[in-house]
mmCIF file of N, CA and C in Angstrom:
data_model
loop_
_atom_site.group_PDB
_atom_site.id
_atom_site.type_symbol
_atom_site.label_atom_id
_atom_site.label_comp_id
_atom_site.label_asym_id
_atom_site.label_seq_id
_atom_site.Cartn_x
_atom_site.Cartn_y
_atom_site.Cartn_z
ATOM 1 N N LEU A 1354 81.791 -22.800 37.521
ATOM 2 C CA LEU A 1354 80.854 -22.428 38.740
ATOM 3 C C LEU A 1354 80.771 -24.296 39.114
ATOM 4 N N GLY A 1355 81.044 -24.382 40.550
ATOM 5 C CA GLY A 1355 80.968 -25.854 40.736
ATOM 6 C C GLY A 1355 79.578 -26.263 41.416
ATOM 7 N N VAL A 1356 79.118 -26.889 42.506
ATOM 8 C CA VAL A 1356 78.010 -27.081 43.327
ATOM 9 C C VAL A 1356 78.018 -25.904 43.823
ATOM 10 N N GLY A 1357 76.866 -25.351 44.538
ATOM 11 C CA GLY A 1357 76.564 -24.158 45.281
ATOM 12 C C GLY A 1357 77.395 -23.016 45.136
ATOM 13 N N ASP A 1358 78.141 -22.936 44.254
ATOM 14 C CA ASP A 1358 78.460 -21.470 43.452
ATOM 15 C C ASP A 1358 77.450 -20.664 43.218
ATOM 16 N N HIS A 1359 77.861 -19.116 43.134
ATOM 17 C CA HIS A 1359 76.492 -17.843 42.970
ATOM 18 C C HIS A 1359 77.485 -17.499 41.907
ATOM 19 N N PHE A 1360 76.359 -16.423 41.195
ATOM 20 C CA PHE A 1360 76.661 -16.053 40.217
ATOM 21 C C PHE A 1360 75.486 -14.620 40.267
ATOM 22 N N GLY A 1361 75.922 -13.280 39.860
ATOM 23 C CA GLY A 1361 74.831 -12.072 38.983
ATOM 24 C C GLY A 1361 74.606 -11.771 41.383
ATOM 25 N N GLU A 1362 75.575 -11.838 41.754
ATOM 26 C CA GLU A 1362 75.025 -11.650 42.693
ATOM 27 C C GLU A 1362 74.981 -9.804 43.162
ATOM 28 N N LEU A 1363 75.956 -9.251 42.112
ATOM 29 C CA LEU A 1363 76.258 -7.633 42.513
ATOM 30 C C LEU A 1363 74.979 -7.031 41.784
ATOM 31 N N ALA A 1364 74.003 -7.095 40.828
ATOM 32 C CA ALA A 1364 73.423 -6.681 40.859
ATOM 33 C C ALA A 1364 71.898 -7.050 41.994
ATOM 34 N N LEU A 1365 71.961 -7.816 42.771
ATOM 35 C CA LEU A 1365 71.142 -7.901 44.028
ATOM 36 C C LEU A 1365 71.304 -6.977 44.592
ATOM 37 N N PHE A 1366 72.805 -6.367 45.373
ATOM 38 C CA PHE A 1366 73.608 -5.788 46.168
ATOM 39 C C PHE A 1366 73.053 -4.289 45.836
ATOM 40 N N ASP A 1367 73.328 -4.404 44.461
ATOM 41 C CA ASP A 1367 73.572 -2.443 44.344
ATOM 42 C C ASP A 1367 71.852 -1.712 43.248
ATOM 43 N N GLY A 1368 71.509 -2.952 42.756
ATOM 44 C CA GLY A 1368 70.728 -2.489 40.864
ATOM 45 C C GLY A 1368 70.616 -2.535 40.529
ATOM 46 N N GLY A 1369 72.302 -2.558 40.301
ATOM 47 C CA GLY A 1369 72.897 -2.036 38.691
ATOM 48 C C GLY A 1369 72.094 -3.416 37.311
ATOM 49 N N PRO A 1370 73.028 -2.848 36.775
ATOM 50 C CA PRO A 1370 72.407 -3.837 35.459
ATOM 51 C C PRO A 1370 73.588 -5.256 35.979
ATOM 52 N N ARG A 1371 73.011 -5.735 35.671
ATOM 53 C CA ARG A 1371 73.932 -7.749 35.578
ATOM 54 C C ARG A 1371 75.133 -7.206 34.876
ATOM 55 N N THR A 1372 76.169 -7.976 35.557
ATOM 56 C CA THR A 1372 77.331 -8.964 34.857
ATOM 57 C C THR A 1372 77.510 -9.902 34.401
ATOM 58 N N ALA A 1373 77.142 -11.060 35.193
ATOM 59 C CA ALA A 1373 77.554 -12.080 34.953
ATOM 60 C C ALA A 1373 75.943 -12.761 34.190
ATOM 61 N N THR A 1374 77.072 -13.391 33.030
ATOM 62 C CA THR A 1374 76.756 -14.327 32.208
ATOM 63 C C THR A 1374 76.775 -15.956 31.585
ATOM 64 N N VAL A 1375 75.767 -16.521 32.317
ATOM 65 C CA VAL A 1375 76.131 -18.426 32.485
ATOM 66 C C VAL A 1375 75.646 -18.878 31.389
ATOM 67 N N ILE A 1376 76.518 -19.672 30.511
ATOM 68 C CA ILE A 1376 76.350 -20.889 29.839
ATOM 69 C C ILE A 1376 76.400 -22.215 30.820
ATOM 70 N N ALA A 1377 75.370 -23.266 30.758
ATOM 71 C CA ALA A 1377 75.665 -24.443 31.331
ATOM 72 C C ALA A 1377 75.451 -25.344 30.341
ATOM 73 N N GLU A 1378 77.003 -26.528 30.365
ATOM 74 C CA GLU A 1378 77.396 -26.826 29.559
ATOM 75 C C GLU A 1378 77.049 -28.439 30.428
ATOM 76 N N THR A 1379 75.716 -28.738 31.475
ATOM 77 C CA THR A 1379 75.298 -29.946 31.983
ATOM 78 C C THR A 1379 73.722 -29.420 32.742
ATOM 79 N N PRO A 1380 72.581 -30.504 32.339
ATOM 80 C CA PRO A 1380 72.031 -30.039 33.368
ATOM 81 C C PRO A 1380 71.728 -29.450 34.001
ATOM 82 N N MET A 1381 71.262 -28.444 34.896
ATOM 83 C CA MET A 1381 71.213 -28.598 37.045
ATOM 84 C C MET A 1381 69.802 -27.891 37.029
ATOM 85 N N LYS A 1382 69.900 -27.254 37.970
ATOM 86 C CA LYS A 1382 68.899 -26.680 39.119
ATOM 87 C C LYS A 1382 69.505 -25.547 39.450
ATOM 88 N N VAL A 1383 68.911 -24.641 39.565
ATOM 89 C CA VAL A 1383 69.418 -23.342 39.066
ATOM 90 C C VAL A 1383 68.593 -22.672 40.601
ATOM 91 N N LEU A 1384 68.247 -21.288 41.733
ATOM 92 C CA LEU A 1384 67.226 -21.320 42.382
ATOM 93 C C LEU A 1384 67.981 -19.120 42.341
ATOM 94 N N VAL A 1385 66.707 -18.730 41.073
ATOM 95 C CA VAL A 1385 66.818 -17.600 41.266
ATOM 96 C C VAL A 1385 66.356 -16.469 42.303
ATOM 97 N N LEU A 1386 66.954 -15.532 42.474
ATOM 98 C CA LEU A 1386 66.469 -15.086 43.504
ATOM 99 C C LEU A 1386 66.114 -13.256 43.144
ATOM 100 N N GLY A 1387 65.169 -12.439 43.436
ATOM 101 C CA GLY A 1387 64.934 -10.973 43.329
ATOM 102 C C GLY A 1387 65.490 -10.769 44.351
ATOM 103 N N GLN A 1388 65.791 -9.070 44.180
ATOM 104 C CA GLN A 1388 66.428 -8.052 44.902
ATOM 105 C C GLN A 1388 65.907 -9.009 46.643
ATOM 106 N N ARG A 1389 63.974 -8.237 46.316
ATOM 107 C CA ARG A 1389 63.596 -8.443 47.786
ATOM 108 C C ARG A 1389 63.789 -9.923 48.773
ATOM 109 N N GLU A 1390 63.968 -10.783 48.004
ATOM 110 C CA GLU A 1390 63.706 -11.982 48.350
ATOM 111 C C GLU A 1390 65.363 -11.991 48.490
ATOM 112 N N PHE A 1391 66.536 -11.181 47.752
ATOM 113 C CA PHE A 1391 68.014 -12.080 48.479
ATOM 114 C C PHE A 1391 68.310 -11.232 49.863
ATOM 115 N N ALA A 1392 67.475 -10.000 49.598
ATOM 116 C CA ALA A 1392 67.877 -9.628 51.099
ATOM 117 C C ALA A 1392 67.731 -9.504 52.051
ATOM 118 N N GLY A 1393 65.610 -10.220 52.014
ATOM 119 C CA GLY A 1393 65.806 -11.101 53.214
ATOM 120 C C GLY A 1393 66.889 -12.209 53.923
ATOM 121 N N LEU A 1394 66.839 -12.882 52.632
ATOM 122 C CA LEU A 1394 67.354 -14.118 52.919
ATOM 123 C C LEU A 1394 68.946 -13.866 53.388
ATOM 124 N N LEU A 1395 69.993 -12.090 53.073
ATOM 125 C CA LEU A 1395 70.409 -12.207 54.184
ATOM 126 C C LEU A 1395 70.348 -12.135 54.973
ATOM 127 N N ASP A 1396 69.481 -10.880 55.642
ATOM 128 C CA ASP A 1396 68.631 -10.691 56.527
ATOM 129 C C ASP A 1396 68.826 -12.755 57.901
ATOM 130 N N GLU A 1397 68.366 -13.044 57.298
ATOM 131 C CA GLU A 1397 67.251 -14.133 57.727
ATOM 132 C C GLU A 1397 69.380 -15.573 58.285
ATOM 133 N N VAL A 1398 69.849 -14.837 57.353
ATOM 134 C CA VAL A 1398 71.104 -15.565 57.351
ATOM 135 C C VAL A 1398 72.677 -14.775 57.221
ATOM 136 N N PRO A 1399 72.302 -14.311 58.413
ATOM 137 C CA PRO A 1399 73.787 -13.372 58.353
ATOM 138 C C PRO A 1399 75.344 -13.834 58.265
ATOM 139 N N GLY A 1400 75.373 -15.093 58.146
ATOM 140 C CA GLY A 1400 76.809 -16.148 57.182
ATOM 141 C C GLY A 1400 77.096 -15.513 56.330
ATOM 142 N N LEU A 1401 75.587 -16.326 55.110
ATOM 143 C CA LEU A 1401 75.360 -16.000 54.570
ATOM 144 C C LEU A 1401 76.338 -15.025 53.489
ATOM 145 N N ALA A 1402 76.120 -13.689 54.244
ATOM 146 C CA ALA A 1402 76.493 -12.326 53.777
ATOM 147 C C ALA A 1402 78.260 -12.466 53.491
ATOM 148 N N HIS A 1403 78.289 -13.087 54.645
ATOM 149 C CA HIS A 1403 80.225 -13.421 54.805
ATOM 150 C C HIS A 1403 80.733 -14.209 53.656
ATOM 151 N N LYS A 1404 79.833 -15.115 53.087
ATOM 152 C CA LYS A 1404 80.053 -16.137 52.496
ATOM 153 C C LYS A 1404 80.483 -15.692 50.545
ATOM 154 N N ILE A 1405 79.040 -15.104 50.437
ATOM 155 C CA ILE A 1405 78.949 -14.187 49.202
ATOM 156 C C ILE A 1405 80.061 -13.035 49.151
ATOM 157 N N LEU A 1406 80.596 -12.231 50.688
ATOM 158 C CA LEU A 1406 81.259 -11.155 49.682
ATOM 159 C C LEU A 1406 82.847 -11.870 50.372
ATOM 160 N N LYS A 1407 83.244 -13.169 51.154
ATOM 161 C CA LYS A 1407 84.641 -13.500 51.055
ATOM 162 C C LYS A 1407 85.192 -13.972 49.280
ATOM 163 N N HIS A 1408 84.086 -14.582 48.516
ATOM 164 C CA HIS A 1408 83.917 -15.204 47.450
ATOM 165 C C HIS A 1408 84.049 -13.308 46.504
ATOM 166 N N MET A 1409 83.638 -12.773 46.536
ATOM 167 C CA MET A 1409 83.673 -11.685 45.786
ATOM 168 C C MET A 1409 84.613 -10.587 46.173
ATOM 169 N N ALA A 1410 85.331 -11.188 46.829
ATOM 170 C CA ALA A 1410 86.719 -10.215 47.203
ATOM 171 C C ALA A 1410 87.742 -11.641 46.493
ATOM 172 N N ALA A 1411 87.245 -12.920 46.609
ATOM 173 C CA ALA A 1411 88.447 -13.569 45.896
ATOM 174 C C ALA A 1411 88.631 -13.528 43.436
ATOM 175 N N ARG A 1412 87.512 -12.697 43.620
ATOM 176 C CA ARG A 1412 86.637 -13.217 41.712
ATOM 177 C C ARG A 1412 87.630 -11.528 42.293
ATOM 178 N N ILE A 1413 87.488 -10.544 43.185
ATOM 179 C CA ILE A 1413 88.800 -9.032 42.512
ATOM 180 C C ILE A 1413 90.187 -9.498 43.050
ATOM 181 N N ARG A 1414 90.791 -10.125 43.389
ATOM 182 C CA ARG A 1414 92.010 -10.441 43.095
ATOM 183 C C ARG A 1414 92.291 -11.095 41.833
ATOM 184 N N GLU A 1415 92.019 -12.719 41.221
ATOM 185 C CA GLU A 1415 91.700 -13.078 40.350
ATOM 186 C C GLU A 1415 91.954 -12.457 39.166
ATOM 187 N N LEU A 1416 90.817 -11.245 38.902
ATOM 188 C CA LEU A 1416 91.291 -9.793 37.993
ATOM 189 C C LEU A 1416 92.058 -9.173 37.844
ATOM 190 N N ASP A 1417 92.215 -8.621 39.091
ATOM 191 C CA ASP A 1417 93.552 -8.456 39.885
ATOM 192 C C ASP A 1417 94.598 -8.799 39.393
ATOM 193 N N ALA A 1418 95.072 -10.198 39.120
ATOM 194 C CA ALA A 1418 96.725 -10.834 39.147
ATOM 195 C C ALA A 1418 96.115 -10.782 37.543
ATOM 196 N N LYS A 1419 94.896 -10.662 36.364
ATOM 197 C CA LYS A 1419 95.273 -10.601 35.323
ATOM 198 C C LYS A 1419 95.541 -9.387 34.743
ATOM 199 N N ILE A 1420 95.350 -8.903 35.506
ATOM 200 C CA ILE A 1420 95.595 -7.319 34.680
ATOM 201 C C ILE A 1420 96.504 -6.632 34.692
ATOM 202 N N TYR A 1421 97.334 -6.673 36.306
ATOM 203 C CA TYR A 1421 98.413 -6.523 36.583
ATOM 204 C C TYR A 1421 99.311 -7.972 37.314
ATOM 205 N N PRO A 1422 99.334 -8.901 36.107
ATOM 206 C CA PRO A 1422 100.247 -9.518 36.655
ATOM 207 C C PRO A 1422 101.692 -9.415 37.257
#
């Protein structure tokens, strides 16, 4: 992952257990959002939801390509 990337959004969307684990290789600053803050942010910035969904779709396609080469 790089600057501006995100992780852990699945649990924020559905309230299920987290599926992301990240280990930083360099110092970094992160923004931690709870489910309520995340939902409010999506309401305030609708374009953000589109970007996150596009990124999630790309991840699913990557996983599909690994499972079904």
